[in-house]
XYZ file of C-alpha atoms in Angstrom:
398
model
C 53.792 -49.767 10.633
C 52.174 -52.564 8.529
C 54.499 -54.334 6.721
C 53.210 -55.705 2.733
C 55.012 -58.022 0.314
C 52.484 -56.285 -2.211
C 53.702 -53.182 -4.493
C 50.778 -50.509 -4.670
C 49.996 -51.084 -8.546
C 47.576 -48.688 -10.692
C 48.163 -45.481 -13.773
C 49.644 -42.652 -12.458
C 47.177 -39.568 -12.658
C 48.385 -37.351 -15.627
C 47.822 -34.105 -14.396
C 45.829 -31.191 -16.704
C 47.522 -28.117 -17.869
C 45.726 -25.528 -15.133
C 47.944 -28.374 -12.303
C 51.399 -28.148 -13.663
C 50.439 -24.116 -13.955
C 49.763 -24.163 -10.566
C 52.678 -26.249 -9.215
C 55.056 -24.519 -11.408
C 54.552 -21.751 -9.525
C 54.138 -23.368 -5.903
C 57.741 -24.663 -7.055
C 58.919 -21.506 -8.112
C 57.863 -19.384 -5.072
C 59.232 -22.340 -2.549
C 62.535 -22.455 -4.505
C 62.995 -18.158 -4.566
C 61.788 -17.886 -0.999
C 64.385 -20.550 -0.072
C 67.255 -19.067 -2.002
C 66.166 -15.555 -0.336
C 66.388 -17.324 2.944
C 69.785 -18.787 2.529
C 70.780 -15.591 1.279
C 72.349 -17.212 -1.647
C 74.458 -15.846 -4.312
C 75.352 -15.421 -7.550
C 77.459 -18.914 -7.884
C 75.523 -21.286 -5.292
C 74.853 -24.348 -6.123
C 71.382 -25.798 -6.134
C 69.738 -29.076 -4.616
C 69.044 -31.717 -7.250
C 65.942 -32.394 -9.258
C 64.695 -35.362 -6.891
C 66.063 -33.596 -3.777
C 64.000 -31.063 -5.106
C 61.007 -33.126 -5.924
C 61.069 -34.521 -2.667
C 61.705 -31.378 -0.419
C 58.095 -29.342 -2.292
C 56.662 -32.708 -2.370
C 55.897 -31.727 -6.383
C 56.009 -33.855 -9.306
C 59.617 -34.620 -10.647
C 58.325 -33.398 -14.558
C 57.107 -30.002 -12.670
C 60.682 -29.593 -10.975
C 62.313 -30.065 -14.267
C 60.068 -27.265 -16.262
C 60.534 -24.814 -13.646
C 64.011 -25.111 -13.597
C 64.220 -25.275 -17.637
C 61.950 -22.154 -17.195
C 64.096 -20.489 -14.844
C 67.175 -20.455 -17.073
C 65.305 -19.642 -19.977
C 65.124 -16.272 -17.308
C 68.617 -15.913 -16.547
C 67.954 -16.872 -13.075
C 70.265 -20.140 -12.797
C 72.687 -21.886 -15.292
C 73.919 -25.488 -16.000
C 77.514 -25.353 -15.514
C 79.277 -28.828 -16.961
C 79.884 -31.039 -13.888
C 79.131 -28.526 -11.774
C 75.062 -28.918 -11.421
C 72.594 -26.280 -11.879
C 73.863 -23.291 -10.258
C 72.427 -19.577 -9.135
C 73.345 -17.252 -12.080
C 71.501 -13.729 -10.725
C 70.584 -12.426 -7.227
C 67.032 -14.064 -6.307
C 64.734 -11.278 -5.732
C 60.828 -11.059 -4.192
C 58.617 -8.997 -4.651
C 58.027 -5.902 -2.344
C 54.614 -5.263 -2.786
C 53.429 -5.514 0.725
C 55.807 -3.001 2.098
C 54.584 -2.049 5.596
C 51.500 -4.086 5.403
C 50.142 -5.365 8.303
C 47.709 -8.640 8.072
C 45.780 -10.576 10.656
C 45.794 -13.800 11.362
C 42.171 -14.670 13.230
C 41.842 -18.788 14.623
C 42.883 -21.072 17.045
C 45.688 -22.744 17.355
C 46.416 -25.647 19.851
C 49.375 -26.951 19.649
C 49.056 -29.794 22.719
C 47.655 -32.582 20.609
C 49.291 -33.936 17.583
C 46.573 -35.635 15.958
C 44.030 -32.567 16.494
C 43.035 -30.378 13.549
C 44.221 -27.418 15.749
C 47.530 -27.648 14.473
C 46.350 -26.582 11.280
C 46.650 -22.665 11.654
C 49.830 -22.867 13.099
C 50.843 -25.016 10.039
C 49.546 -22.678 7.262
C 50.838 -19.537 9.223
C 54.512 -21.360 9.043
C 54.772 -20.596 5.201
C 52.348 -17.564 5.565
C 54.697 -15.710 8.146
C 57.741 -15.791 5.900
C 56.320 -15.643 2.472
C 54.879 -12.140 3.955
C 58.065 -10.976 5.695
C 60.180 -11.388 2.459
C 57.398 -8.866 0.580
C 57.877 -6.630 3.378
C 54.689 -6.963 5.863
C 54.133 -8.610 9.232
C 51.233 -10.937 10.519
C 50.166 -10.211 13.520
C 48.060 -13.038 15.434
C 44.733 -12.812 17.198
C 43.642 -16.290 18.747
C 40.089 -17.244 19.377
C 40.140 -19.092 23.081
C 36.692 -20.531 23.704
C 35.091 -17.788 25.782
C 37.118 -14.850 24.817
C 35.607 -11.252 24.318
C 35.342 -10.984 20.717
C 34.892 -7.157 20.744
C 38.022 -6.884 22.755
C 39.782 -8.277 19.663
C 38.062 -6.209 17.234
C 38.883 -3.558 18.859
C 42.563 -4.914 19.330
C 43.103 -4.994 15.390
C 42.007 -1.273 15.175
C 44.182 -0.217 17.265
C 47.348 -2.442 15.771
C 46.178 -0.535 12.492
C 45.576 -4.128 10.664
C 45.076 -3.873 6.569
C 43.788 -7.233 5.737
C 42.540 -10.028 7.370
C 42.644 -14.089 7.002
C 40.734 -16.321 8.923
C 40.446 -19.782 9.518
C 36.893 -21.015 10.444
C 35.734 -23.371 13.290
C 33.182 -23.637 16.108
C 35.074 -20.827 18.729
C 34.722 -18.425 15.439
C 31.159 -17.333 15.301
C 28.984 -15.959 13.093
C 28.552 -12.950 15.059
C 32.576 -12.590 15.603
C 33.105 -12.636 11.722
C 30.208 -10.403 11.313
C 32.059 -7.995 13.336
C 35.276 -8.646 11.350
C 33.803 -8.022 7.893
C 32.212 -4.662 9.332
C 35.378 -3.466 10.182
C 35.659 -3.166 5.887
C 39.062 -4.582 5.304
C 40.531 -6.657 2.429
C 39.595 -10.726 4.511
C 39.547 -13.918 3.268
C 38.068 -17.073 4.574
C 40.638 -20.499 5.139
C 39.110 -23.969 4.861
C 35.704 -22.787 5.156
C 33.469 -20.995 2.668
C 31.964 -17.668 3.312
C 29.434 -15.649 2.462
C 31.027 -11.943 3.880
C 34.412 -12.378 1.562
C 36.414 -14.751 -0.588
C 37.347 -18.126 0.456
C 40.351 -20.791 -0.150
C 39.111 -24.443 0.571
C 40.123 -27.414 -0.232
C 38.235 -29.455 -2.690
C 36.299 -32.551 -0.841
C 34.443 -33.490 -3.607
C 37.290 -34.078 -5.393
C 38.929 -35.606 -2.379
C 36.171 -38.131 -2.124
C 36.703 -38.998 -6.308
C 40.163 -39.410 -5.452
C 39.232 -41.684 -2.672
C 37.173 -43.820 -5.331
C 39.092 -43.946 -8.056
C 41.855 -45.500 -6.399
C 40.204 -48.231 -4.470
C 37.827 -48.947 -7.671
C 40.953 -48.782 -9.946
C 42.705 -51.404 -7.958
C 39.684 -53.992 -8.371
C 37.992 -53.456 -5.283
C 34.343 -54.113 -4.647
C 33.133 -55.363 -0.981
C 34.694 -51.369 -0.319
C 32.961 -49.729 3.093
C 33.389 -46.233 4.155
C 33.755 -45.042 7.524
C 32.716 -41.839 8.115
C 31.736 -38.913 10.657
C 28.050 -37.696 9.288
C 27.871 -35.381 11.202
C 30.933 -33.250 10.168
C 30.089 -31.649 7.066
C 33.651 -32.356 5.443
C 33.220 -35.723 6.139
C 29.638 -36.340 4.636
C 30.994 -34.481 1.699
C 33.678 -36.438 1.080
C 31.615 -39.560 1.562
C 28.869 -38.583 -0.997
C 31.598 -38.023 -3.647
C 32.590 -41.515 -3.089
C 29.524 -42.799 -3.116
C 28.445 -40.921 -6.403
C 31.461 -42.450 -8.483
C 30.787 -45.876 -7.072
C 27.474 -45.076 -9.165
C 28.771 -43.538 -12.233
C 31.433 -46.664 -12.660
C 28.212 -48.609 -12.355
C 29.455 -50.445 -9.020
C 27.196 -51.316 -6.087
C 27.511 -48.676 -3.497
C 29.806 -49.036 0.071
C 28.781 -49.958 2.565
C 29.276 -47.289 5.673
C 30.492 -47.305 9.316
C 28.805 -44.296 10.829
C 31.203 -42.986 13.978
C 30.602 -40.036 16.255
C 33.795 -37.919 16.566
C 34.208 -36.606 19.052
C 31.760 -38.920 20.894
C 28.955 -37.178 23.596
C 30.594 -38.881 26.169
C 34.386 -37.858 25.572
C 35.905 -35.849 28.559
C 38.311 -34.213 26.032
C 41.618 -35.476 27.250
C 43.420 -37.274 24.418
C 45.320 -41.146 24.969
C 48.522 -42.092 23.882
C 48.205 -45.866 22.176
C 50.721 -48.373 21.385
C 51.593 -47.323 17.181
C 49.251 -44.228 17.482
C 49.816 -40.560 18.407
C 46.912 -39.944 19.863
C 42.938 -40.358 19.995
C 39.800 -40.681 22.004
C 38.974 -43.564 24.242
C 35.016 -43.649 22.837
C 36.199 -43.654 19.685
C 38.925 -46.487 19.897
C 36.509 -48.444 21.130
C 34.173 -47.753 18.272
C 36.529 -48.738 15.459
C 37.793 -51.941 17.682
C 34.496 -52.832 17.378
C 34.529 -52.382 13.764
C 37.046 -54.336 13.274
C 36.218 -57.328 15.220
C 32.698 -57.817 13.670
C 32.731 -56.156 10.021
C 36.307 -55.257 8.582
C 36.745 -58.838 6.964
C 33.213 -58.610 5.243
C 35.566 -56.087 2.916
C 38.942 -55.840 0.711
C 38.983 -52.163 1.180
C 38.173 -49.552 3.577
C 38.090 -45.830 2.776
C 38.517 -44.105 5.761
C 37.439 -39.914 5.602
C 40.843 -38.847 7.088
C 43.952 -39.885 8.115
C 43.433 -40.173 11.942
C 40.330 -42.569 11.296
C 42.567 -44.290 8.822
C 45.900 -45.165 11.271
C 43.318 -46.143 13.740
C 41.736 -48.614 11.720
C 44.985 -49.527 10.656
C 46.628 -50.241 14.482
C 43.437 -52.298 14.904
C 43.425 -54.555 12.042
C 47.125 -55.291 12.611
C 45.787 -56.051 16.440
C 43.234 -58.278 15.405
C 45.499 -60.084 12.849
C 44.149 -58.489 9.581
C 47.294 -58.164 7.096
C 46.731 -54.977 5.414
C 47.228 -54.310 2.652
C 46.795 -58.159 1.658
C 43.608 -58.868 3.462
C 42.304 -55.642 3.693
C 43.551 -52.075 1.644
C 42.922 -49.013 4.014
C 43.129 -45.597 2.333
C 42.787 -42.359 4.130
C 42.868 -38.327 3.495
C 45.117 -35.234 4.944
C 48.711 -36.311 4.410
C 48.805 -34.897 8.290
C 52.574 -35.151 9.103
C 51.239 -36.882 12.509
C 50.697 -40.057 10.776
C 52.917 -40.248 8.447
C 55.370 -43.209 9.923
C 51.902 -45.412 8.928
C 52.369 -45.766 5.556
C 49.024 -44.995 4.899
C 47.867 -44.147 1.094
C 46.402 -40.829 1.086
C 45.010 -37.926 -0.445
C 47.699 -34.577 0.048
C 45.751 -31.789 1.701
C 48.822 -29.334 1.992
C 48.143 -27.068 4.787
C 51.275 -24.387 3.022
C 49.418 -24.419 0.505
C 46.025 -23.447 1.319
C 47.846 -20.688 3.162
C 49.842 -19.456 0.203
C 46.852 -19.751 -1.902
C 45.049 -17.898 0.263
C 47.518 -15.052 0.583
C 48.495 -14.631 -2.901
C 44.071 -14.155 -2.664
C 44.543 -11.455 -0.457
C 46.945 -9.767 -1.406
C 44.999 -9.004 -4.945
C 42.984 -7.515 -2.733
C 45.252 -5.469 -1.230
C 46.647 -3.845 -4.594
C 43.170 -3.593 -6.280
C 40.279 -2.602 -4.320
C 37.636 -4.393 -7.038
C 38.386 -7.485 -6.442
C 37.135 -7.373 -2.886
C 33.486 -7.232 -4.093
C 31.932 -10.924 -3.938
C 32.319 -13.846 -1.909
C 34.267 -16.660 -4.305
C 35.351 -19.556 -3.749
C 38.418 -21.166 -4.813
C 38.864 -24.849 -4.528
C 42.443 -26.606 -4.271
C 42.360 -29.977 -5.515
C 44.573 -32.515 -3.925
C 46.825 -35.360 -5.584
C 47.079 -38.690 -4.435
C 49.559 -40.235 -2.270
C 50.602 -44.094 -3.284
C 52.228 -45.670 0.248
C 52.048 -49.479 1.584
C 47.977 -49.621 2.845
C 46.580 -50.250 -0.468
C 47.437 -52.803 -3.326
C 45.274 -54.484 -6.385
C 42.667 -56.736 -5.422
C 43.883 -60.443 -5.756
C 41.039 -62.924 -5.230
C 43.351 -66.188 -5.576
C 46.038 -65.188 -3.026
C 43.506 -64.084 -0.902
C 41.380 -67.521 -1.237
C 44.584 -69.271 -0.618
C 45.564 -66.911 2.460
């Protein structure tokens, strides 16, 4: 962890009216699903506001008008020194009865810092969210290798209704192919497709994010460090890059890295202050670091795992961050969250709720299975320790 005497300064984002819609109800389902859980009743006391706030990881003002909104319902009361307290059985709905859905990905759970994780993440809030409406998920994993008419052929015979996959390189265009010939209700996680409707998040809007912050703080010797040749990741960096332009500021400068690297033998290392990494790719930003990183006052790193390991190294090399250098990264991933590190939220719940509640319509109304849309989840900023305003007399003086 990099300690900073510097406060993270900068306006808070209002958010529009479609946001608090949506995180009204991302607080509302959370909260019922909990309560249903807990099997709470009639007289049960409920967690504070902040507690709350800090549990859905949702905006204090969005807490408050779902509660006021709630007991507006008749669903909870305020009872005078007694806190805000159940006032009616919580109640889901049953409209999946019997409904059986498919989970198609891969999920690897033996390396922290790996993308894997991400299925089993979004299936976490998936598995119960579906239970309490009264289906099951049933999971198919992709293994490198595997027969992928075997599993088609597997979710026949289980008598699967509906189908959500998440997209990468073990998942190929000929295995989806067979999934969307099979004719079921499917929609696409993370990655856009053309054979049904997708739920992605936003990485345009991820890399404005990115900007905004690190231009709103003063900074202007800013480089990015990016994978090009990961299409998320040249996304992102083009957003960046494009409001660096519209503000009318000289463009960053980039740090091209290959991730994983050609040479990489594919067995993760464990690092003093990191989870875990690539050797190749260590030695790529430890290079970085030692020649380039104090040419800049910022660096915008295109996720989390590139941004802790550019953090670990400046802190090696004697680079105080944020006061000599802000680093800003993107996921939230709960692996690195002990850095510190400001960050765009990509909340893997829920782009699996999203995603559901996507499917589902599908489900219960045949006609909106025709197309292949695309919804985009934007994804709010998260203020820690890494970044702070731009202060050219402190850091002539440093």
């Amino acid at each position: 962890m990099v300690e900073s005497t510097i406060q993270p300064t900068g306006p808070k984002k209002r958010l529009s009216a479609a946001e608090v819609a949506r995180l009204q109800t991302l607080c509302r389902e959370r909260l019922l699903a909990d309560l249903v859980e807990q099997q709470a009743t009639p007289g049960a006391r409920l967690a504070g506001e902040r507690r709350l706030c800090e549990q859905y990881e949702i905006p204090l003002s969005v807490v408050r008008s779902t509660l006021r909104k709630l007991k507006s319902e008749g669903l909870i009361t305020s009872v005078p020194r007694g806190g805000v307290r159940l006032a009616a059985k919580p109640e889901l709905p049953k409209s999946l009865a019997g409904a059986k859905v498919g989970f198609v990905g891969y999920m690897e759970l033996t390396h922290p810092g790996s993308g894997d994780t991400r299925p089993a993440v979004i299936c976490a809030g998936l598995e119960r969210v579906l239970n309490e409406q009264g289906g099951t998920l049933h999971f198919f994993n992709v293994w490198e290798g595997d027969d992928f008419q075997s599993m088609v052929e597997d979710i026949k015979r289980q008598g699967i209704e509906a189908i959500l996959f998440i997209r990468d390189s073990r998942l190929s265009d000929q295995t989806l192919l067979a999934l969307a010939d099979l004719g079921l209700p499917m929609v696409s996680i993370e990655t856009a497709s053309s054979l049904c409707p997708s739920v992605v998040f936003d990485n345009e809007q991820i890399g404005r994010t990115l900007a905004n912050h690190i231009l709103g703080l003063g900074h202007r010797d800013v480089c990015i460090m990016e994978y090009p040749e990961h299409e998320w990741s040249a996304v992102r960096a083009r957003s960046i890059r494009q409001e660096f332009q519209k503000q009318g500021v000289e463009e960053p400068d980039t740090c091209s890295l290959d991730y994983p690297p050609p040479d990489n033998d594919g067995e993760p290392i464990n690092t003093p202050n990191y989870v875990a990494t690539y050797p190749p790719l260590v030695a790529q930003v430890r290079e970085f670091v030692h020649r380039k990183a104090r040419d800049y006052t910022a660096c915008i790193a295109v996720n989390d795992e590139l941004g802790c390991l550019l953090l670990n190294e400046a802190k090696a090399q004697g680079i105080r961050v944020p006061e000599d250098l802000s680093i800003i990264g993107a996921d939230d991933h709960p692996a690195f969250r002990h850095f510190n590190l400001t960050t765009v939220q990509l909340s893997e719940m829920e782009l699996g709720l999203a995603a559901f509640k996507t499917l589902k319509e599908q489900i219960l109304d045949p006609e909106t299975r025709k197309g292949a849309s695309v919804q985009l989840l934007t994804c709010p900023l998260i203020v820690r320790r890494t970044t702070a305003r731009y202060q050219p007399k402190e850091r002539k003086e440093s």
